[in-house]
Short mmCIF file of C-alpha atoms and ligand atoms in Angstrom, two decimals:
data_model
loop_
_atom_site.label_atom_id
_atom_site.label_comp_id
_atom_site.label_asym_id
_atom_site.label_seq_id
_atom_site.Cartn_x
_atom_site.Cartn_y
_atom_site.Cartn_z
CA UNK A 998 -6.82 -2.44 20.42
CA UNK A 999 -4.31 -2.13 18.11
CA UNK A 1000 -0.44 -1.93 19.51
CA UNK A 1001 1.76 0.82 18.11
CA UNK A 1002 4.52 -0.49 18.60
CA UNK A 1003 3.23 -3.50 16.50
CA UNK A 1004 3.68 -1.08 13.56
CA UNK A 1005 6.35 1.28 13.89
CA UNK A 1006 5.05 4.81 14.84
CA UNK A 1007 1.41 4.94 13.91
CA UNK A 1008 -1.06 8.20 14.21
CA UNK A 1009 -4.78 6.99 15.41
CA UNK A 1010 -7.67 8.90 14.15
CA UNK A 1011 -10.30 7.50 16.68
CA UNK A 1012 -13.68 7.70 15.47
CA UNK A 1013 -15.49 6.54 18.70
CA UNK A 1014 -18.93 6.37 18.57
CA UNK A 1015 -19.20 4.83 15.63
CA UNK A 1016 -16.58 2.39 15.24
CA UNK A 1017 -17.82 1.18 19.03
CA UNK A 1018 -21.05 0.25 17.86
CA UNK A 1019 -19.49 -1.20 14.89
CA UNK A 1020 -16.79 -3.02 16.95
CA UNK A 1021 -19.29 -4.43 19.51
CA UNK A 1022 -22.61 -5.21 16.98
CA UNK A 1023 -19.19 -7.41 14.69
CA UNK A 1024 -18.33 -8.78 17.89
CA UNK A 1025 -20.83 -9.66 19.02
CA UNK A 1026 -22.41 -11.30 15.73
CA UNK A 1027 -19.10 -13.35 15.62
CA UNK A 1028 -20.02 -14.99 19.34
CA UNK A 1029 -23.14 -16.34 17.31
CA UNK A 1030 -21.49 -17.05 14.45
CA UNK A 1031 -19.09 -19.33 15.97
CA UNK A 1032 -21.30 -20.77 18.30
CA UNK A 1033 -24.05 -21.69 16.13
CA UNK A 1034 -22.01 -22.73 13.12
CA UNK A 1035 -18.71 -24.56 15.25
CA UNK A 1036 -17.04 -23.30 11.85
CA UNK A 1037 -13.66 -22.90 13.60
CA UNK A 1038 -13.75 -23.60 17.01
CA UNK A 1039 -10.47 -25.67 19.25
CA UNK A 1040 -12.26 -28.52 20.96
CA UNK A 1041 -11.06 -28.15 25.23
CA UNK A 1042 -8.10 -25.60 24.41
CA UNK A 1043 -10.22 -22.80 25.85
CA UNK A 1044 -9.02 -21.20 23.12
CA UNK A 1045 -10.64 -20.50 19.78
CA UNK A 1046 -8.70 -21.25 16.41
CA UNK A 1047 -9.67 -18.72 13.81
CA UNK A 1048 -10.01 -18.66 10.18
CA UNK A 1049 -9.06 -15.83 8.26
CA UNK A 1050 -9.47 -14.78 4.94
CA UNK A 1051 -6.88 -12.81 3.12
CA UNK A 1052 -7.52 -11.22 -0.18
CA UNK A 1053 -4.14 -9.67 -1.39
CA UNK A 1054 -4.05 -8.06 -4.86
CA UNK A 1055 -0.97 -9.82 -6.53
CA UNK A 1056 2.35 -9.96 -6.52
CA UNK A 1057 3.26 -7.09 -8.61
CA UNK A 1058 6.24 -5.38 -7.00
CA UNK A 1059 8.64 -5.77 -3.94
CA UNK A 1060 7.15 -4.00 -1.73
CA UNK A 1061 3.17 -6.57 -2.12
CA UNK A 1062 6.06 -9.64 -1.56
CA UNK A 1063 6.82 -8.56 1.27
CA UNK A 1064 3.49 -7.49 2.66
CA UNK A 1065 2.08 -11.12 2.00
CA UNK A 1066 4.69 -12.66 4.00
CA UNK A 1067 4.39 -10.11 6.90
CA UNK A 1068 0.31 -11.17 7.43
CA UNK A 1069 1.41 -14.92 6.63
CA UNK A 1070 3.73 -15.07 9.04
CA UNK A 1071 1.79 -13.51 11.79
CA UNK A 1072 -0.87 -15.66 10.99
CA UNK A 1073 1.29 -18.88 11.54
CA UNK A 1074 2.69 -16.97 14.96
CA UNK A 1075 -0.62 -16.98 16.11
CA UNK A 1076 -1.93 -19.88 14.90
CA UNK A 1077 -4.52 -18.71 12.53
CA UNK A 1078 -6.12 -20.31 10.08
CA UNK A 1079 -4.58 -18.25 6.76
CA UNK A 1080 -7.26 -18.93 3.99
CA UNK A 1081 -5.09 -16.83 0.86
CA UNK A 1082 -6.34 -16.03 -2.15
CA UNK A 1083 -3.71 -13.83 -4.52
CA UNK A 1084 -6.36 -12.14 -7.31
CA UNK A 1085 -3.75 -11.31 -9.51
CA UNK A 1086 -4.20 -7.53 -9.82
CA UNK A 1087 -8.11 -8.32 -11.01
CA UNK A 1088 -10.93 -6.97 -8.41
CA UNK A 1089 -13.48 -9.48 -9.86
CA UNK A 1090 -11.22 -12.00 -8.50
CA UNK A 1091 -10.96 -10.58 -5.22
CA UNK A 1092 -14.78 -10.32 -5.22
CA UNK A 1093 -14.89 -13.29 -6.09
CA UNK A 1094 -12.47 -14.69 -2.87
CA UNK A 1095 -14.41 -12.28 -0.73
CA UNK A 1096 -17.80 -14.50 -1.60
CA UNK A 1097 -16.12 -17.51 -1.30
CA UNK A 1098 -14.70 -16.53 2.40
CA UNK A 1099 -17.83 -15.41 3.33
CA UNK A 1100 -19.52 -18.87 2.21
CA UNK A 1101 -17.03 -20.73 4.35
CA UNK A 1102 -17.89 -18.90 7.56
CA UNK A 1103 -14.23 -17.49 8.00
CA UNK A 1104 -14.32 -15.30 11.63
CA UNK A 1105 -12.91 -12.33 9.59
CA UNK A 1106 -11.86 -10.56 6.19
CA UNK A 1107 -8.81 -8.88 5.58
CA UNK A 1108 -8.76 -6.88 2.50
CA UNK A 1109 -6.06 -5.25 0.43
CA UNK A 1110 -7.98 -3.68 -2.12
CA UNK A 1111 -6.66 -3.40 -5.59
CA UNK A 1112 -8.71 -0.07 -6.26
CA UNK A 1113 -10.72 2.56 -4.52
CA UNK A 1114 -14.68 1.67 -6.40
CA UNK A 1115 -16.98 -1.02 -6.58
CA UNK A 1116 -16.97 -2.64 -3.33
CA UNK A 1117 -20.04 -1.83 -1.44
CA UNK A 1118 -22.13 -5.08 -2.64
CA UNK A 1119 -19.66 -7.82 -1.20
CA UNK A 1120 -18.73 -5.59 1.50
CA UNK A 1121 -22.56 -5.22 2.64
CA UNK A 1122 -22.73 -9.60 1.89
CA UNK A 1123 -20.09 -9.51 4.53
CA UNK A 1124 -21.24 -7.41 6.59
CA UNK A 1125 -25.31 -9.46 6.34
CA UNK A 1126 -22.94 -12.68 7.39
CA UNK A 1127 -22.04 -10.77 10.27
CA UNK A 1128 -18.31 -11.21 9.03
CA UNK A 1129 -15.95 -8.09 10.08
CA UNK A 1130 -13.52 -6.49 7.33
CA UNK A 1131 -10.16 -5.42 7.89
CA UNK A 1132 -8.49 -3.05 5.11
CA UNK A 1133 -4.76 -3.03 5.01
CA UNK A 1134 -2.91 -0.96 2.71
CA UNK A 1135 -5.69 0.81 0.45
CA UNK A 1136 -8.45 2.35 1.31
CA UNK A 1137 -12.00 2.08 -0.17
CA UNK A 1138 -14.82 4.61 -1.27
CA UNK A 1139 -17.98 3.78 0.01
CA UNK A 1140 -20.87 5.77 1.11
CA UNK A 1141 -21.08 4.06 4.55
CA UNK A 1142 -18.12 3.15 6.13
CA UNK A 1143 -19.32 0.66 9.17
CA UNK A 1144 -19.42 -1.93 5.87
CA UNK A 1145 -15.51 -2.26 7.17
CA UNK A 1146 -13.95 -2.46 10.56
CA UNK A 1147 -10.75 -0.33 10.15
CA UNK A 1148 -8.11 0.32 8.08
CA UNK A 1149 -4.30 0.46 8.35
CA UNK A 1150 -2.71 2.28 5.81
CA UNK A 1151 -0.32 4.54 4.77
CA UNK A 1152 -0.49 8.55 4.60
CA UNK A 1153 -0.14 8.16 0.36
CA UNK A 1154 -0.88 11.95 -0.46
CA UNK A 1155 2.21 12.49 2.20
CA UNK A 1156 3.99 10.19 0.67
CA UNK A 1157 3.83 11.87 -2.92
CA UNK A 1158 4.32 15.37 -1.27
CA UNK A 1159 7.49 14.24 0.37
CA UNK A 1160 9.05 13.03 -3.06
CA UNK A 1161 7.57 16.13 -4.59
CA UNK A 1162 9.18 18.61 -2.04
CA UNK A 1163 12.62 16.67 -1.50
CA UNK A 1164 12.67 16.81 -5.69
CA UNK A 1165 11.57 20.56 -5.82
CA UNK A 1166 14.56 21.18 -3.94
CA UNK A 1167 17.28 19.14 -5.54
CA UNK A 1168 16.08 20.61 -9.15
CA UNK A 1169 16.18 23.89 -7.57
CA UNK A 1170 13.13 24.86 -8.54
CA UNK A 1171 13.18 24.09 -12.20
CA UNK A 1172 12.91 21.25 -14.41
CA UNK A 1173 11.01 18.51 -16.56
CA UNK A 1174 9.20 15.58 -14.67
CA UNK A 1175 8.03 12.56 -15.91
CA UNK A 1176 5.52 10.43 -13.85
CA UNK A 1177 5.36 6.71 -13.95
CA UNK A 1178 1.64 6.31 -12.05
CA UNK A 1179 0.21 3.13 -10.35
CA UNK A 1180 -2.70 1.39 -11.08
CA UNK A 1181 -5.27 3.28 -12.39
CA UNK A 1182 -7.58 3.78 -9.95
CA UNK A 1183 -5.80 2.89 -6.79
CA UNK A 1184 -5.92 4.41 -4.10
CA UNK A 1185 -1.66 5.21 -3.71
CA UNK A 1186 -2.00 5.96 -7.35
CA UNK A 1187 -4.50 9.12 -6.92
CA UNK A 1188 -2.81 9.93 -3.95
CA UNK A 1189 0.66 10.32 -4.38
CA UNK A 1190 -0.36 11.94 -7.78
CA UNK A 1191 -1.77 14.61 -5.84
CA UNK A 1192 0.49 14.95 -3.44
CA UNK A 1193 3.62 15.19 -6.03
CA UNK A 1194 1.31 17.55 -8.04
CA UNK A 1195 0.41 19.87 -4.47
CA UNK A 1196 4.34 20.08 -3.78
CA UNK A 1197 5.43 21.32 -7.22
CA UNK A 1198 2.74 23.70 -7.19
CA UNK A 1199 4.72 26.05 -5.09
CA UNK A 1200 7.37 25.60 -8.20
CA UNK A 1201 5.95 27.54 -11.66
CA UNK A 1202 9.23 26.05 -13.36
CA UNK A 1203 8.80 22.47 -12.01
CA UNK A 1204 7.02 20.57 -14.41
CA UNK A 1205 5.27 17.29 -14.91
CA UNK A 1206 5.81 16.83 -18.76
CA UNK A 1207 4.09 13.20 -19.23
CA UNK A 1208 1.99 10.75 -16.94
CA UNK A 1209 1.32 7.89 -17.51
CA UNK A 1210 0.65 4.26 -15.64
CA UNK A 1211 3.18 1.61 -15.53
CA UNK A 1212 0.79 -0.59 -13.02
CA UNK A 1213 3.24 -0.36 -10.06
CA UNK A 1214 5.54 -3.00 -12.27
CA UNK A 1215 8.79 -2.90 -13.55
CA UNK A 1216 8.25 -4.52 -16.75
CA UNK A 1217 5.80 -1.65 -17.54
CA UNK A 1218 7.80 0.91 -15.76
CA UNK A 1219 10.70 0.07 -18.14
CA UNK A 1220 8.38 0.04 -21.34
CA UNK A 1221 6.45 3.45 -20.51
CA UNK A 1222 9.91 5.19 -19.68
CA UNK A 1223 11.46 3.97 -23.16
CA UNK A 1224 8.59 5.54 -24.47
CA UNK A 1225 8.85 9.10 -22.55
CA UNK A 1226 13.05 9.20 -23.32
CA UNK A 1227 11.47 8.52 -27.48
CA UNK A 1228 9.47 11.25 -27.44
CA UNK A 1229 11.68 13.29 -25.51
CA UNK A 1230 14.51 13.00 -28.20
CA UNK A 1231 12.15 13.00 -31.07
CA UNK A 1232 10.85 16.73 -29.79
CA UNK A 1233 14.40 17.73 -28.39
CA UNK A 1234 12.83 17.81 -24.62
CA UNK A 1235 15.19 17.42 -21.68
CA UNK A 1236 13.75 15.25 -18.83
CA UNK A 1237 15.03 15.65 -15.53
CA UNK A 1238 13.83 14.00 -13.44
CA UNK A 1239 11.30 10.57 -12.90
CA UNK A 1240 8.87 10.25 -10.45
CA UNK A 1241 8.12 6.69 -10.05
CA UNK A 1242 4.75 5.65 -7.90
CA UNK A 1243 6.86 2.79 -6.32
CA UNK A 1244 10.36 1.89 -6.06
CA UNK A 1245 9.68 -1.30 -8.99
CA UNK A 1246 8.91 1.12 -12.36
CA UNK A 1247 11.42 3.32 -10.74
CA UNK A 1248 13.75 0.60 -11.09
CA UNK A 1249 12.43 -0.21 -14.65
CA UNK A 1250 12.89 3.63 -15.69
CA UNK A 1251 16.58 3.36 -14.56
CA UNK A 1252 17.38 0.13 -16.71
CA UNK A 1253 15.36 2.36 -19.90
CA UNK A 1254 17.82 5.36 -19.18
CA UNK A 1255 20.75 2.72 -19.39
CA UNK A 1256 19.45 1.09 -22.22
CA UNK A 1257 19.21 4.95 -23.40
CA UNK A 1258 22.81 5.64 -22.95
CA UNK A 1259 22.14 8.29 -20.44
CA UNK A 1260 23.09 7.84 -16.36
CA UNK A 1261 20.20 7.99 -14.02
CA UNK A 1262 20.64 9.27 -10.69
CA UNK A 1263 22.73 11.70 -12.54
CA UNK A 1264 21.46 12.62 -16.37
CA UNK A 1265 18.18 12.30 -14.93
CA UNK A 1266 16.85 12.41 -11.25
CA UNK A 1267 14.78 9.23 -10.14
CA UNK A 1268 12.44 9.55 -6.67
CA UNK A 1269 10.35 6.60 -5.86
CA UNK A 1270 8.19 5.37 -3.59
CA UNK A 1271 8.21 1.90 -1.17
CA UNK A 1272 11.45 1.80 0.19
CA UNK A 1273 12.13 -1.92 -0.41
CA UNK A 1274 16.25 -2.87 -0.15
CA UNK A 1275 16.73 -3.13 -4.08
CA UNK A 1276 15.62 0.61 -3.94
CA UNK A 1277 18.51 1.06 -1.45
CA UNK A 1278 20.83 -1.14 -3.47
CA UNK A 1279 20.07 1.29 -6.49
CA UNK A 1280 21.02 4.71 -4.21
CA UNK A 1281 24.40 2.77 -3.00
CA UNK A 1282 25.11 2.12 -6.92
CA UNK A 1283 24.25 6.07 -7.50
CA UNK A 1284 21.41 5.13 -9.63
CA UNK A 1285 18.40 6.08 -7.80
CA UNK A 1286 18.26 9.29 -5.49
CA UNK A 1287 15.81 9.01 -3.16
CA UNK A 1288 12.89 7.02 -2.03
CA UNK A 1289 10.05 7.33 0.52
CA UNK A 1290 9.24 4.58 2.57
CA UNK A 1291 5.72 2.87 2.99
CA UNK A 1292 6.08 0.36 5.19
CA UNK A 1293 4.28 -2.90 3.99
CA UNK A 1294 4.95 -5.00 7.53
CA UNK A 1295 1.41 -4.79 8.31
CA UNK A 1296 0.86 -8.49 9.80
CA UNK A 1297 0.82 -7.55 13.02
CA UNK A 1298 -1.49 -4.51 13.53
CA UNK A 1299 -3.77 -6.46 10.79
CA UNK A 1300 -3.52 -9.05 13.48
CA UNK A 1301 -4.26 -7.04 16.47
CA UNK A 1302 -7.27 -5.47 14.62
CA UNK A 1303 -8.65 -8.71 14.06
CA UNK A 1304 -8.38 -10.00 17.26
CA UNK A 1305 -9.78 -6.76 18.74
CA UNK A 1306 -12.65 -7.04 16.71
CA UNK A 1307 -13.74 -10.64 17.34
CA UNK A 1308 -12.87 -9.61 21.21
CA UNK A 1309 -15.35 -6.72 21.11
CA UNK A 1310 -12.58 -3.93 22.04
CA UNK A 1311 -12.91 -0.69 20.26
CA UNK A 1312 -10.84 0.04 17.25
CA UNK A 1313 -10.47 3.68 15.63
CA UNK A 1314 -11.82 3.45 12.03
CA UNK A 1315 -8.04 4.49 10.51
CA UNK A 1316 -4.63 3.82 11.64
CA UNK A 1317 -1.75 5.68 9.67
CA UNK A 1318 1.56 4.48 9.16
CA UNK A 1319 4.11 7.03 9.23
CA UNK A 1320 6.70 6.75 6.71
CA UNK A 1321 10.34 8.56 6.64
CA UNK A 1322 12.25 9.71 3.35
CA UNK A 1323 16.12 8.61 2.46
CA UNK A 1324 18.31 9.58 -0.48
CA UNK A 1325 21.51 8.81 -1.60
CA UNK A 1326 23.24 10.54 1.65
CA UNK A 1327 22.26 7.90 4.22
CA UNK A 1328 21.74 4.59 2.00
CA UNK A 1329 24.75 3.00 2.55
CA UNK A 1330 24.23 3.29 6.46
CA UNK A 1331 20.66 2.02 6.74
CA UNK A 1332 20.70 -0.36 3.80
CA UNK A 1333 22.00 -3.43 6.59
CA UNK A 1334 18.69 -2.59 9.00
CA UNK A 1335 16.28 -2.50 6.13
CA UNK A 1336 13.71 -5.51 6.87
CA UNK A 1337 12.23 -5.89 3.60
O1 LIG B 953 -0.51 0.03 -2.06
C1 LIG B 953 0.87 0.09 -1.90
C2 LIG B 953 1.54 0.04 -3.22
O2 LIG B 953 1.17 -1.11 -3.92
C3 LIG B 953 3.04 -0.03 -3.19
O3 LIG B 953 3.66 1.20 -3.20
C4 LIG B 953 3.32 -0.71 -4.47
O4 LIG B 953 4.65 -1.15 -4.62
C5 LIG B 953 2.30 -1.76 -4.43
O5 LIG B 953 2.13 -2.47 -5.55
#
């Protein structure tokens, strides 16, 4: 079972009946597995070494750092075999890493997948190997959902209603938005659209003015917001305010306004999303004004879930992370306790 208090506060949506057959036809699959193939067994320790496969999506922002290290460092505290493969923001690589896992016997999958389609063939491969999945961070669409174990995620349409409510109010109401989205197609990209959109809904004079993806980088965060402040000044638009998908093209944005001649944090608004310390270094320096966190220290409950699996204990089929919202008031006094 997983361990709250492995992952902060954490809501459990238990879907019993069939994540227990799930749980216990995996675990049980992974007793024959391992005995029949030896593929990572401790000679005499009593104690079985597993391998683990680990399919992250990149390293395209802060917040993805710092969720790689979390699941590699648990995996070296509990002296698992880490087999990493970084697909550089490309699904087709991390299809390919899931095949190559699954070739190699690993005892288990964990999965951060880049977007939400295009995952049941591999995913039903694992699942003929008799190999459980574990989904951290983004969820799937699939039409049956035993072809993963669980998943441990954040509450992303929360997330984008909490920056689109705690914006509402400091605009009063009223004003131009731009939106800097993530990847096309990923799951916190659709879902703290809509959850941004829901919240200004209640807002007729709150409006987003231009969307557009910067990939959840600040490179392309930067370059899209040049392009929003051009067309701003070449129709004589104000913007107000940015909403940035993650704290990275939020950053980005803020060095565009600069290079604009304009202040941000003050000229225009900037809310992100991630929470990662450069975020808070930007609220101390009055440059960004708020950000909601999504915690990325997901090693351990990724952990727990895999051990639960392989040890036939029931897991619910979602675990949500729930995240908090800071602005410019309180960032100088938690900046010291942020951990990543
Ligand atoms: O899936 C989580 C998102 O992915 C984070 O907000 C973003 O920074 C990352 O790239």
């Amino acid at each position: 079972m997983i361990q709250p208090a492995n992952i902060g506060l954490m809501q459990n949506k238990i879907l019993m009946t069939a994540v227990l057959t799930g749980a216990m036809w995996l675990a049980a699959s992974r007793c024959e597995s391992a005995d029949s193939t030896g593929a990572s067994g401790a000679k005499g320790s009593g104690r079985k070494t597993i391998a683990v496969g680990f399919s992250q999506i990149g390293a395209e922002s802060g917040w993805r750092t710092a969720e790689t290290k979390s699941i590699r460092s648990e995996a070296a505290r509990r002296g698992v075999n880490l087999k990493f493969s970084d697909a550089q923001q490309k699904q087709e690589n991390q299809i390919k890493a899931l095949g190559a896992f699954i070739a190699q016997k690993v005892d288990a999958i964990i999965l951060a997948p880049v977007v939400e389609a295009g995952w049941e063939p591999i995913l039903k491969q694992a699942r003929a190997a008799k190999i459980p999945v574990v989904l951290v961070d983004r969820g799937v669409n699939v039409s049956d959902d035993s072809l993963y174990t669980t998943l441990i995620a954040s509450d992303f349409v929360a997330e984008g209603r909490m920056a689109g409510e705690w914006l509402a109010k400091k605009l009063n109401g009223k004003g131009n938005v731009v939106e800097l989205q993530g990847t096309p197609g990923a799951a916190p990209a659709i879902d703290r659209k809509k959850g941004f959109a829901e919240a200004l809904k209640n807002y007729p004079d709150g409006k987003i003015i231009k969307s557009q993806t910067g990939e959840f980088t600040r490179a392309k965060g930067k370059e899209v917001m040049e392009a929003f402040l051009k067309a701003a000044q070449g129709s004589g638009t104000k913007i107000n305010a940015v909403y940035a998908h993650n704290d990275d093209m939020a950053l980005g944005a803020i060095q565009a306004i600069e290079e604009a001649g304009l202040k941000p944090g003050t000229d225009i608004i900037v809310v992100s999303i991630d929470g990662i310390k450069p975020a808070f270094e930007a609220m101390v320096a009055g440059k960004l004004n708020c950000t909601v966190e999504c915690n990325p220290l997901l090693g351990p409950a990724a952990f727990d879930a895999v051990e639960a699996v392989l040890a036939r204990r029931p897991l619910p089929k979602k675990s949500v992370v729930r995240d908090r919202i800071f602005d410019q008031s309180v960032a100088k006094d938690v900046i010291g306790s942020r951990e990543y």
